[in-house]
Short mmCIF file of C-alpha atoms and ligand atoms in Angstrom, two decimals:
data_model
loop_
_atom_site.label_atom_id
_atom_site.label_comp_id
_atom_site.label_asym_id
_atom_site.label_seq_id
_atom_site.Cartn_x
_atom_site.Cartn_y
_atom_site.Cartn_z
CA MET A 749 24.66 -21.95 -10.86
CA HIS A 750 23.51 -23.06 -14.31
CA ASP A 751 25.47 -21.37 -17.04
CA GLN A 752 23.09 -22.21 -19.89
CA LEU A 753 20.42 -19.92 -18.54
CA ASN A 754 20.86 -16.25 -19.14
CA GLY A 755 19.82 -13.01 -20.73
CA LYS A 756 16.08 -13.52 -20.68
CA THR A 757 13.05 -12.11 -18.99
CA GLY A 758 9.98 -13.99 -17.91
CA SER A 759 7.42 -11.51 -19.08
CA ASN A 760 6.42 -13.21 -22.27
CA GLU A 761 6.83 -16.80 -21.33
CA PRO A 762 3.55 -18.70 -21.58
CA LEU A 763 2.83 -20.82 -18.58
CA PRO A 764 3.09 -24.56 -18.98
CA PRO A 765 -0.29 -26.24 -19.39
CA SER A 766 -0.31 -27.69 -15.90
CA SER A 767 -0.57 -25.49 -12.85
CA GLN A 768 0.63 -28.35 -10.71
CA PRO A 769 4.16 -27.98 -9.38
CA THR A 770 6.81 -29.75 -11.38
CA GLN A 771 8.31 -32.56 -9.30
CA PRO A 772 11.81 -31.89 -8.00
CA SER A 773 14.60 -33.84 -9.60
CA PRO A 774 16.94 -34.87 -6.80
CA SER A 775 19.90 -35.19 -9.17
CA MET A 776 19.92 -31.51 -10.16
CA SER A 777 21.68 -28.82 -8.17
CA PRO A 778 19.27 -26.01 -7.34
CA TYR A 779 18.95 -22.95 -9.53
CA ILE A 780 19.98 -19.74 -7.84
CA VAL A 781 17.31 -17.07 -7.54
CA GLY A 782 18.83 -13.68 -6.74
CA ILE A 783 16.67 -11.18 -4.86
CA CYS A 784 17.82 -7.67 -5.68
CA ALA A 785 15.43 -5.21 -4.06
CA MET A 786 15.33 -2.78 -1.17
CA HIS A 787 15.50 -4.56 2.18
CA LYS A 788 11.95 -3.62 3.15
CA LYS A 789 10.55 -5.27 -0.01
CA ALA A 790 12.99 -8.21 -0.16
CA ARG A 791 12.19 -9.18 3.42
CA SER A 792 8.48 -8.36 3.37
CA LYS A 793 6.07 -11.00 4.61
CA PRO A 794 4.57 -11.82 1.20
CA MET A 795 8.03 -12.08 -0.40
CA THR A 796 9.33 -14.29 2.40
CA SER A 797 6.24 -16.50 2.26
CA ILE A 798 6.51 -17.04 -1.47
CA LEU A 799 10.27 -17.54 -1.56
CA SER A 800 10.15 -20.08 1.26
CA ARG A 801 7.67 -22.08 -0.81
CA LEU A 802 9.96 -21.87 -3.84
CA ARG A 803 12.92 -22.98 -1.75
CA ALA A 804 10.93 -25.90 -0.35
CA THR A 805 10.56 -27.41 -3.83
CA GLY A 806 14.26 -28.23 -3.76
CA HIS A 807 14.76 -26.66 -7.18
CA PHE A 808 15.87 -23.24 -6.01
CA GLU A 809 18.36 -21.64 -3.72
CA ILE A 810 17.51 -18.07 -2.73
CA ILE A 811 20.23 -15.49 -2.32
CA TYR A 812 19.60 -11.97 -1.13
CA PHE A 813 21.61 -9.05 -2.46
CA GLU A 814 22.23 -6.99 0.67
CA GLU A 815 20.85 -3.46 0.48
CA ASN A 816 24.21 -1.98 1.37
CA ALA A 817 25.83 -3.81 -1.56
CA ILE A 818 23.00 -2.80 -3.88
CA LEU A 819 23.45 0.84 -2.95
CA HIS A 820 27.20 1.12 -2.55
CA ASP A 821 29.10 -1.75 -4.20
CA ALA A 822 30.03 -2.12 -7.86
CA VAL A 823 27.73 -4.47 -9.78
CA GLU A 824 30.76 -6.61 -10.66
CA THR A 825 30.87 -7.65 -7.01
CA TRP A 826 27.19 -8.57 -6.75
CA PRO A 827 26.43 -12.29 -6.41
CA LEU A 828 25.78 -14.47 -9.44
CA CYS A 829 22.37 -16.01 -10.05
CA ASP A 830 20.36 -17.90 -12.66
CA PHE A 831 17.12 -16.00 -12.10
CA LEU A 832 16.94 -12.39 -11.04
CA VAL A 833 14.12 -10.88 -9.04
CA ALA A 834 14.91 -7.18 -9.22
CA PHE A 835 12.50 -4.31 -9.01
CA TYR A 836 12.39 -0.61 -8.30
CA SER A 837 11.00 0.86 -5.12
CA THR A 838 11.91 4.19 -3.52
CA GLY A 839 15.70 4.55 -3.30
CA PHE A 840 16.50 1.53 -5.49
CA PRO A 841 19.28 2.14 -8.06
CA LEU A 842 17.53 0.83 -11.16
CA ASP A 843 20.41 1.81 -13.46
CA LYS A 844 22.77 -0.40 -11.46
CA ALA A 845 20.40 -3.33 -11.61
CA ILE A 846 20.13 -2.90 -15.38
CA ALA A 847 23.94 -2.80 -15.63
CA TYR A 848 24.16 -5.98 -13.53
CA ALA A 849 21.63 -7.78 -15.73
CA LYS A 850 23.56 -6.74 -18.85
CA LEU A 851 26.81 -7.96 -17.32
CA ARG A 852 25.63 -11.31 -15.92
CA ARG A 853 22.59 -12.05 -18.09
CA PRO A 854 20.44 -13.86 -15.59
CA TYR A 855 16.84 -14.59 -16.50
CA CYS A 856 14.94 -11.50 -15.27
CA VAL A 857 11.57 -12.33 -13.77
CA ASN A 858 10.46 -8.70 -14.28
CA ASP A 859 11.85 -6.65 -17.14
CA LEU A 860 14.18 -4.01 -15.73
CA ARG A 861 14.32 -1.47 -18.53
CA LEU A 862 10.55 -1.08 -18.64
CA GLN A 863 10.57 -0.35 -14.92
CA GLU A 864 11.96 3.05 -15.92
CA ALA A 865 8.66 3.71 -17.67
CA LEU A 866 6.68 2.82 -14.55
CA ARG A 867 8.19 5.80 -12.80
CA ASP A 868 6.40 8.33 -14.97
CA ARG A 869 2.62 8.18 -15.22
CA ARG A 870 2.75 9.76 -18.69
CA LEU A 871 4.77 6.85 -20.05
CA VAL A 872 2.54 4.34 -18.29
CA LEU A 873 -0.49 5.88 -19.99
CA LYS A 874 1.21 5.90 -23.38
CA ILE A 875 2.03 2.22 -23.07
CA LEU A 876 -1.52 1.45 -21.95
CA ASP A 877 -2.87 3.39 -24.94
CA ALA A 878 -0.48 1.71 -27.31
CA ASN A 879 -1.78 -1.66 -26.19
CA GLY A 880 -5.44 -0.74 -26.45
CA ILE A 881 -5.97 -0.88 -22.68
CA PRO A 882 -8.81 1.41 -21.56
CA THR A 883 -7.81 4.45 -19.48
CA ALA A 884 -9.68 7.51 -18.20
CA PRO A 885 -9.99 10.53 -20.50
CA ARG A 886 -7.28 13.01 -19.60
CA ILE A 887 -5.26 16.13 -20.17
CA VAL A 888 -1.51 15.98 -19.57
CA VAL A 889 0.18 19.14 -18.35
CA SER A 890 3.97 18.99 -18.61
CA ARG A 891 6.10 21.80 -17.30
CA ASP A 892 9.27 19.71 -17.39
CA HIS A 893 9.63 19.03 -21.15
CA GLY A 894 8.23 15.55 -20.76
CA PRO A 895 9.38 12.26 -19.23
CA ILE A 896 13.08 11.69 -18.81
CA VAL A 897 14.09 8.30 -20.11
CA SER A 898 17.27 6.53 -21.14
CA PRO A 899 18.02 6.32 -24.86
CA GLU A 900 17.56 2.53 -24.56
CA LEU A 901 14.03 2.88 -23.22
CA SER A 902 13.23 5.58 -25.74
CA GLU A 903 14.34 3.31 -28.57
CA ARG A 904 12.44 0.39 -27.16
CA LEU A 905 9.21 2.36 -26.80
CA ARG A 906 9.57 3.57 -30.37
CA ARG A 907 10.27 0.09 -31.69
CA CYS A 908 7.69 -1.72 -29.58
CA TYR A 909 4.87 0.73 -29.38
CA GLY A 910 5.45 3.43 -31.94
CA VAL A 911 5.85 5.93 -29.10
CA ASN A 912 8.27 8.56 -30.38
CA LEU A 913 10.40 10.19 -27.69
CA ASN A 914 13.29 11.13 -29.90
CA CYS A 915 12.99 14.80 -30.71
CA ASN A 916 14.02 17.00 -27.78
CA ARG A 917 17.35 15.52 -26.81
CA ASP A 918 18.84 17.00 -23.69
CA HIS A 919 22.55 16.73 -24.47
CA ALA A 920 23.63 17.98 -21.07
CA GLU A 921 21.96 15.02 -19.39
CA GLY A 922 22.47 12.56 -22.23
CA ARG A 923 18.81 11.77 -21.91
CA VAL A 924 15.74 12.14 -24.00
CA SER A 925 12.61 14.12 -23.34
CA ASP A 926 9.28 13.50 -24.94
CA PRO A 927 7.65 15.91 -27.33
CA ASP A 928 5.27 13.33 -28.76
CA GLN A 929 1.75 14.61 -29.00
CA HIS A 930 -0.02 11.34 -29.62
CA ALA A 931 -0.09 7.66 -28.80
CA SER A 932 -0.04 4.88 -31.37
CA HIS A 933 -1.65 1.49 -31.45
CA ALA A 934 0.47 -1.60 -31.28
CA HIS A 935 0.24 -5.35 -30.91
CA ALA A 936 2.52 -7.36 -28.71
CA MET A 937 4.97 -9.77 -30.24
CA GLN A 938 8.28 -11.14 -29.08
CA SER A 939 11.86 -10.23 -29.81
CA ASN A 940 15.08 -9.28 -28.04
CA ASP A 941 15.76 -5.79 -26.76
CA ASP A 942 18.99 -3.85 -26.47
CA ASP A 943 19.43 -5.04 -22.89
CA GLY A 944 19.42 -8.61 -24.13
CA ASN A 945 15.97 -9.40 -22.82
CA ALA A 946 13.26 -11.27 -24.61
CA THR A 947 10.24 -9.15 -23.87
CA ALA A 948 6.90 -7.83 -25.01
CA LEU A 949 7.53 -5.97 -28.20
CA ALA A 950 5.06 -4.46 -30.56
CA GLU A 951 4.19 -4.32 -34.15
CA GLU A 952 3.73 -0.67 -34.98
CA LYS A 953 0.43 -0.06 -36.68
CA ASN A 954 0.94 3.62 -37.37
CA THR A 955 -2.54 4.48 -36.28
CA LYS A 956 -1.86 7.87 -34.73
CA ASN A 957 -4.66 9.12 -32.50
CA SER A 958 -6.58 5.87 -32.82
CA VAL A 959 -6.54 5.02 -29.14
CA ILE A 960 -7.52 8.28 -27.55
CA HIS A 961 -10.53 7.22 -25.54
CA ALA A 962 -12.53 10.42 -25.43
CA ALA A 963 -13.07 13.42 -27.60
CA PHE A 964 -11.23 15.75 -25.26
CA ALA A 965 -8.42 13.44 -24.19
CA THR A 966 -4.96 14.36 -25.33
CA VAL A 967 -1.43 13.31 -24.54
CA SER A 968 0.45 16.53 -25.03
CA ASP A 969 3.84 16.64 -23.36
CA VAL A 970 4.89 20.18 -24.03
CA THR A 971 2.28 22.30 -22.40
CA GLU A 972 1.78 25.67 -24.01
CA ASP A 973 -1.61 27.02 -23.26
CA PHE A 974 -2.93 25.30 -20.17
CA THR A 975 -5.41 27.46 -18.27
CA GLN A 976 -7.99 27.13 -15.58
CA VAL A 977 -10.84 28.83 -17.41
CA ASP A 978 -13.14 29.15 -14.40
CA ASP A 979 -13.69 27.48 -11.04
CA ASP A 980 -14.83 24.29 -12.70
CA THR A 981 -12.96 24.04 -16.00
CA ILE A 982 -9.41 23.54 -17.19
CA GLN A 983 -8.39 23.77 -20.81
CA GLN A 984 -5.43 22.90 -22.98
CA ASP A 985 -4.89 22.88 -26.73
CA GLY A 986 -8.59 23.44 -27.22
CA TYR A 987 -9.58 20.52 -25.00
CA ALA A 988 -11.62 21.26 -21.90
CA LEU A 989 -12.06 19.13 -18.81
CA ARG A 990 -14.69 19.95 -16.22
CA LYS A 991 -14.73 19.06 -12.55
CA PRO A 992 -14.90 16.65 -10.95
CA PHE A 993 -11.45 15.63 -12.12
CA VAL A 994 -8.36 13.99 -10.63
CA GLU A 995 -4.95 15.70 -10.52
CA LYS A 996 -2.00 13.26 -10.40
CA PRO A 997 1.68 14.21 -10.26
CA VAL A 998 3.48 12.71 -13.28
CA ASP A 999 6.03 11.20 -10.88
CA GLY A 1000 4.77 7.71 -10.11
CA ASP A 1001 6.37 7.86 -6.65
CA ASP A 1002 4.35 10.94 -5.71
CA HIS A 1003 1.06 9.85 -4.20
CA ASN A 1004 -0.26 13.34 -3.53
CA VAL A 1005 -3.26 12.98 -5.80
CA ARG A 1006 -6.16 15.43 -5.60
CA ILE A 1007 -9.80 15.12 -6.56
CA TYR A 1008 -11.37 18.50 -7.37
CA TYR A 1009 -15.15 18.78 -7.00
CA ALA A 1010 -17.46 20.98 -9.08
CA SER A 1011 -19.09 24.08 -7.56
CA SER A 1012 -22.42 22.33 -7.92
CA GLN A 1013 -21.06 19.59 -5.64
CA GLY A 1014 -19.88 22.13 -3.07
CA GLY A 1015 -16.36 22.55 -4.53
CA GLY A 1016 -13.13 21.91 -2.66
CA ALA A 1017 -10.75 19.01 -3.16
CA ARG A 1018 -9.93 15.71 -1.51
CA CYS A 1019 -6.18 15.27 -1.06
CA LEU A 1020 -4.91 11.69 -1.16
CA PHE A 1021 -1.60 10.48 0.25
CA ARG A 1022 0.22 7.28 1.30
CA LYS A 1023 -1.69 5.92 4.26
CA VAL A 1024 -0.79 7.51 7.58
CA GLY A 1025 -2.19 5.20 10.22
CA ASN A 1026 -5.84 4.87 9.35
CA LYS A 1027 -6.01 7.89 7.09
CA SER A 1028 -5.61 7.88 3.30
CA SER A 1029 -7.04 11.28 2.34
CA GLU A 1030 -8.46 14.52 3.70
CA PHE A 1031 -10.96 17.00 2.33
CA ARG A 1032 -9.92 20.65 1.92
CA SER A 1033 -12.78 23.02 1.20
CA GLU A 1034 -10.52 25.95 0.23
CA LEU A 1035 -8.95 24.22 -2.80
CA SER A 1036 -10.54 25.17 -6.09
CA GLN A 1037 -7.51 26.28 -8.13
CA VAL A 1038 -5.42 23.46 -9.56
CA ARG A 1039 -1.68 23.36 -8.87
CA MET A 1040 0.13 25.64 -11.32
CA GLU A 1041 3.66 24.41 -10.62
CA GLY A 1042 4.87 20.95 -11.51
CA SER A 1043 3.57 18.49 -14.08
CA TYR A 1044 0.25 16.71 -13.71
CA ILE A 1045 -2.18 14.43 -15.39
CA TYR A 1046 -5.80 15.51 -15.15
CA GLU A 1047 -8.21 12.62 -15.47
CA GLN A 1048 -11.94 12.66 -15.64
CA PHE A 1049 -13.24 11.55 -12.25
CA MET A 1050 -14.95 8.22 -12.79
CA ARG A 1051 -18.01 7.44 -10.68
CA VAL A 1052 -17.04 3.93 -9.81
CA ASP A 1053 -19.35 1.08 -8.88
CA ASN A 1054 -19.72 0.65 -5.09
CA ALA A 1055 -17.10 3.38 -4.49
CA GLU A 1056 -14.41 0.67 -4.67
CA ASP A 1057 -10.99 0.31 -6.26
CA VAL A 1058 -10.01 -3.02 -7.80
CA LYS A 1059 -6.41 -4.01 -7.00
CA VAL A 1060 -5.12 -6.59 -9.47
CA TYR A 1061 -1.97 -8.70 -8.99
CA THR A 1062 -0.63 -10.70 -11.92
CA VAL A 1063 1.64 -13.73 -11.71
CA GLY A 1064 2.54 -14.14 -15.34
CA ALA A 1065 0.18 -13.34 -18.17
CA SER A 1066 -2.25 -16.16 -17.39
CA TYR A 1067 -3.07 -15.61 -13.74
CA ALA A 1068 -4.26 -12.62 -11.76
CA HIS A 1069 -5.75 -12.24 -8.30
CA ALA A 1070 -8.02 -9.24 -7.70
CA GLU A 1071 -9.42 -7.58 -4.60
CA THR A 1072 -11.74 -4.66 -4.01
CA ARG A 1073 -11.16 -2.06 -1.32
CA LYS A 1074 -12.97 1.08 -0.31
CA SER A 1075 -11.72 3.93 -2.47
CA PRO A 1076 -9.59 6.44 -0.53
CA VAL A 1077 -11.77 9.07 -2.17
CA VAL A 1078 -14.83 8.11 -0.07
CA ASP A 1079 -13.84 9.57 3.31
CA GLY A 1080 -10.15 8.77 3.79
CA GLU A 1081 -10.84 6.36 6.66
CA VAL A 1082 -8.95 3.08 6.15
CA VAL A 1083 -11.03 0.11 7.25
CA ARG A 1084 -8.84 -2.52 8.89
CA ASP A 1085 -9.45 -5.91 10.47
CA ALA A 1086 -8.38 -6.90 14.00
CA SER A 1087 -4.85 -7.69 12.79
CA GLY A 1088 -4.51 -4.23 11.24
CA LYS A 1089 -4.81 -5.37 7.62
CA GLU A 1090 -6.88 -3.19 5.33
CA ILE A 1091 -10.12 -4.99 4.61
CA ARG A 1092 -10.38 -6.19 1.03
CA ARG A 1093 -12.60 -8.68 -0.72
CA THR A 1094 -11.47 -11.07 -3.44
CA THR A 1095 -13.32 -10.32 -6.65
CA PRO A 1096 -13.48 -12.40 -9.81
CA LEU A 1097 -12.24 -10.67 -12.94
CA SER A 1098 -14.49 -10.60 -16.00
CA ASP A 1099 -13.10 -12.05 -19.23
CA THR A 1100 -12.41 -8.52 -20.43
CA GLU A 1101 -10.55 -7.71 -17.21
CA LYS A 1102 -8.51 -10.93 -17.49
CA GLU A 1103 -7.51 -9.82 -20.95
CA ILE A 1104 -6.54 -6.41 -19.56
CA ALA A 1105 -4.42 -8.15 -16.90
CA ARG A 1106 -2.72 -10.26 -19.55
CA LYS A 1107 -2.00 -7.17 -21.65
CA VAL A 1108 -0.67 -5.15 -18.70
CA CYS A 1109 1.65 -7.97 -17.66
CA ARG A 1110 3.00 -8.36 -21.18
CA ALA A 1111 3.09 -4.71 -22.20
CA PHE A 1112 5.18 -3.74 -19.19
CA GLY A 1113 7.21 -6.95 -19.16
CA GLN A 1114 6.37 -7.44 -15.48
CA THR A 1115 5.59 -11.04 -14.56
CA ILE A 1116 4.65 -9.94 -11.05
CA CYS A 1117 2.65 -6.78 -11.51
CA GLY A 1118 0.17 -4.86 -9.41
CA PHE A 1119 -2.21 -2.45 -11.07
CA ASP A 1120 -5.47 -0.69 -10.25
CA LEU A 1121 -8.75 -0.86 -12.12
CA LEU A 1122 -11.90 1.17 -11.80
CA ARG A 1123 -15.23 -0.44 -12.69
CA VAL A 1124 -17.78 1.96 -14.09
CA GLY A 1125 -21.12 0.66 -15.32
CA GLY A 1126 -19.82 -2.49 -16.94
CA GLN A 1127 -16.56 -0.97 -18.24
CA SER A 1128 -13.16 -1.26 -16.59
CA TYR A 1129 -10.36 1.30 -16.80
CA VAL A 1130 -6.74 1.01 -15.72
CA ILE A 1131 -5.75 4.02 -13.61
CA ASP A 1132 -2.38 2.98 -12.21
CA VAL A 1133 0.35 0.39 -12.88
CA ASN A 1134 2.62 -0.21 -9.89
CA GLY A 1135 4.98 -2.96 -11.04
CA TRP A 1136 6.19 -5.58 -8.58
CA SER A 1137 3.59 -6.05 -5.86
CA PHE A 1138 2.18 -9.04 -4.03
CA VAL A 1139 -1.22 -9.69 -2.50
CA LYS A 1140 -0.79 -9.36 1.24
CA GLY A 1141 -1.86 -11.88 3.88
CA ASN A 1142 -3.39 -14.49 1.58
CA GLU A 1143 -1.89 -17.97 2.02
CA ALA A 1144 -3.79 -19.45 -0.94
CA TYR A 1145 -2.35 -16.74 -3.17
CA TYR A 1146 1.16 -17.40 -1.83
CA ASP A 1147 0.74 -21.09 -2.72
CA ARG A 1148 -0.54 -20.31 -6.18
CA CYS A 1149 2.05 -17.64 -6.85
CA ALA A 1150 4.94 -19.89 -5.80
CA CYS A 1151 3.56 -22.74 -7.86
CA ILE A 1152 3.20 -20.62 -11.00
CA LEU A 1153 6.64 -19.08 -10.54
CA GLN A 1154 8.20 -22.47 -10.01
CA ASN A 1155 6.66 -23.86 -13.17
CA MET A 1156 7.50 -20.74 -15.14
CA LEU A 1157 11.14 -20.76 -14.12
CA LEU A 1158 11.61 -24.48 -14.67
CA HIS A 1159 9.79 -24.28 -17.97
CA THR A 1160 12.12 -21.47 -18.96
CA THR A 1161 15.17 -23.59 -18.29
CA ARG A 1162 13.77 -26.31 -20.54
CA ARG A 1163 12.88 -23.88 -23.30
CA ARG A 1164 16.25 -22.20 -23.04
CA ARG A 1165 18.13 -25.48 -23.36
CA TYR A 1166 15.97 -26.45 -26.29
CA SER A 1167 16.38 -23.10 -28.03
CA LEU A 1168 20.14 -23.23 -27.58
CA SER A 1169 20.21 -26.45 -29.54
CA LEU A 1170 18.34 -24.93 -32.49
CA PRO A 1171 20.24 -23.83 -35.58
CA LYS A 1172 20.57 -20.04 -35.84
CA GLY A 1173 18.07 -18.29 -38.06
CA THR A 1174 15.07 -20.47 -37.33
CA GLY A 1175 13.48 -17.53 -35.56
CA LEU A 1176 12.90 -19.68 -32.53
CA ASP A 1177 16.36 -19.00 -31.17
CA ASN A 1178 15.22 -15.48 -30.24
CA MET A 1179 12.45 -16.61 -27.95
O1 LIG B 687 3.02 -2.54 -3.85
P1 LIG B 687 3.76 -2.72 -2.59
O2 LIG B 687 3.47 -4.03 -1.95
O3 LIG B 687 5.20 -2.45 -2.73
O4 LIG B 687 3.18 -1.66 -1.51
C1 LIG B 687 2.80 -0.34 -1.86
C2 LIG B 687 1.32 -0.19 -1.64
O5 LIG B 687 0.67 -1.06 -2.50
P2 LIG B 687 -0.08 -0.44 -3.81
O6 LIG B 687 0.99 0.22 -4.62
O7 LIG B 687 -0.67 -1.61 -4.44
O8 LIG B 687 -1.08 0.54 -3.30
C3 LIG B 687 0.95 -0.53 -0.21
O9 LIG B 687 -0.43 -0.31 -0.04
P3 LIG B 687 -1.42 -1.52 0.22
O10 LIG B 687 -1.44 -2.33 -1.05
O11 LIG B 687 -0.89 -2.30 1.37
O12 LIG B 687 -2.71 -0.83 0.50
C4 LIG B 687 1.69 0.39 0.73
O13 LIG B 687 1.41 -0.03 2.04
P4 LIG B 687 0.85 0.98 3.14
O14 LIG B 687 0.44 2.28 2.56
O15 LIG B 687 1.82 1.00 4.25
O16 LIG B 687 -0.48 0.19 3.56
P5 LIG B 687 -0.83 -0.50 4.92
O17 LIG B 687 0.12 -1.64 5.08
O18 LIG B 687 -0.71 0.55 5.96
O19 LIG B 687 -2.25 -0.95 4.74
C5 LIG B 687 3.17 0.32 0.50
O20 LIG B 687 3.76 1.33 1.30
P6 LIG B 687 4.90 0.97 2.37
O21 LIG B 687 4.20 0.42 3.56
O22 LIG B 687 5.54 2.26 2.58
O23 LIG B 687 5.80 -0.06 1.72
C6 LIG B 687 3.50 0.63 -0.94
O24 LIG B 687 4.87 0.53 -1.12
P7 LIG B 687 5.66 1.74 -1.81
O25 LIG B 687 5.01 1.96 -3.14
O26 LIG B 687 7.05 1.25 -1.89
O27 LIG B 687 5.50 2.93 -0.90
N1 LIG B 688 -9.82 8.76 -12.90
C1 LIG B 688 -10.20 8.46 -11.64
N2 LIG B 688 -11.51 8.52 -11.29
C2 LIG B 688 -11.90 8.24 -10.03
N3 LIG B 688 -11.05 7.93 -9.03
C3 LIG B 688 -9.73 7.87 -9.33
C4 LIG B 688 -9.25 8.12 -10.65
N4 LIG B 688 -7.92 7.96 -10.63
C5 LIG B 688 -7.58 7.64 -9.37
N5 LIG B 688 -8.67 7.58 -8.59
C6 LIG B 688 -8.69 7.26 -7.14
O1 LIG B 688 -7.52 7.78 -6.58
C7 LIG B 688 -6.73 6.74 -6.00
C8 LIG B 688 -5.26 7.02 -6.23
O2 LIG B 688 -4.99 7.07 -7.62
P1 LIG B 688 -3.74 6.31 -8.24
O3 LIG B 688 -3.88 4.86 -7.95
O4 LIG B 688 -3.60 6.71 -9.65
O5 LIG B 688 -2.59 6.97 -7.36
P2 LIG B 688 -1.34 6.31 -6.66
O6 LIG B 688 -0.85 7.30 -5.69
O7 LIG B 688 -0.40 5.85 -7.70
O8 LIG B 688 -1.93 5.03 -5.89
P3 LIG B 688 -1.17 3.70 -5.41
O9 LIG B 688 -1.27 3.77 -3.94
O10 LIG B 688 -1.98 2.57 -5.98
O11 LIG B 688 0.21 3.72 -5.93
C9 LIG B 688 -7.21 5.46 -6.65
O12 LIG B 688 -7.02 4.37 -5.80
C10 LIG B 688 -8.68 5.76 -6.89
O13 LIG B 688 -9.46 5.50 -5.73
#
């Protein structure tokens, strides 16, 4: 293990100019890359494919944190590493991973604290807004007093993005709920956060309301007067949204999304869910009333080009692979190839979309980051940010991803050594 490398995250590190792999130096002992994720993700085919390429460079040794230890053992007993690949998926104890990173200060490939934000679609949308990333017009209906976040994340969102979550403190839980009615605009810059990470921070511009993308869009987190006015219209705080619209649970882990159709379209709703075999949604003609329990985001239904989603996968801020797939809204039939893989086609990103990918990667501090775009008549909108996710079944992507990661990590070690030798107060020692 290399003791000069710690306490950093890869999210803001620019890639070195060359995308060619750095040549191994036989004299160096390998850096230890710790994989701290649920077994299913840590041992997935894409992860295994990419890590075996990293290992083959001779620069890195890979160690897996066993799921049992992740779930049940104290973080003090977890293995040591130079670089930490840690990310939330269902059942993963994110708080423990954050505590481990604070204790051992490895270089975090994906920012851990901001992964808290990924779990609530309201926070995701606020961060997108704060970074000027286009989203669908929406109404937010909160019946839970807003997102629950740690004080550290709350402070970071305030400092980075001007998102104020500080008012309604829930003392019983020691957590913070969000009464903020508006998003602010911000520009990314770099600094250190309370968890000791260098990450995407923001320069608050104090431009309240400046990034609401439609006249009726609002980000209200304490819902007072939400009503379904008639079969086709919902309303809140004087803003109305007409069907077709999309109803999404605020919980990012809840994939029970509904699309409600207007009476003029025949009404009813299409219910989406995590794929079950070859099914991703089903139409229910009897649904016209929106759900009145729980908290939801209502988005304008976008009529997307070719009825396709665009799935984007970043590897650092300078590279993203994108694929189109049939939207689950079309008919809910998953189209698969002979090997059972959902059929997708690689699609080039426009310059604007590349800029969106760069901003998403940086804003959420997630080097490896999957997110979804909708293309509508020449405009692209981000509808979902998933965090750690790899392209599946694409050897060329695995090569590229491993190559970029290798260069990024090695580059980081060089920068870190250099910055450690700088006198304090130059400003560069915080990078
Ligand atoms: O991002 P990831 O790689 O962690 O995977 C996500 C999701 O990717 P997304 O978020 O980009 O949509 C996958 O959908 P796809 O990208 O393959 O279409 C989905 O696979 P799936 O439904 O089984 O799909 P099929 O393999 O049947 O085609 C997978 O479900 P699990 O199989 O239960 O792991 C999800 O994991 P989680 O969020 O932990 O439930
Ligand atoms: N505003 C919108 N307009 C049109 N279609 C939408 C909109 N928002 C979402 N969809 C459709 O609904 C699907 C599910 O939405 P979303 O990605 O937000 O949910 P999710 O459950 O988080 O999905 P994922 O499986 O990517 O995690 C999208 O893939 C897209 O086809």
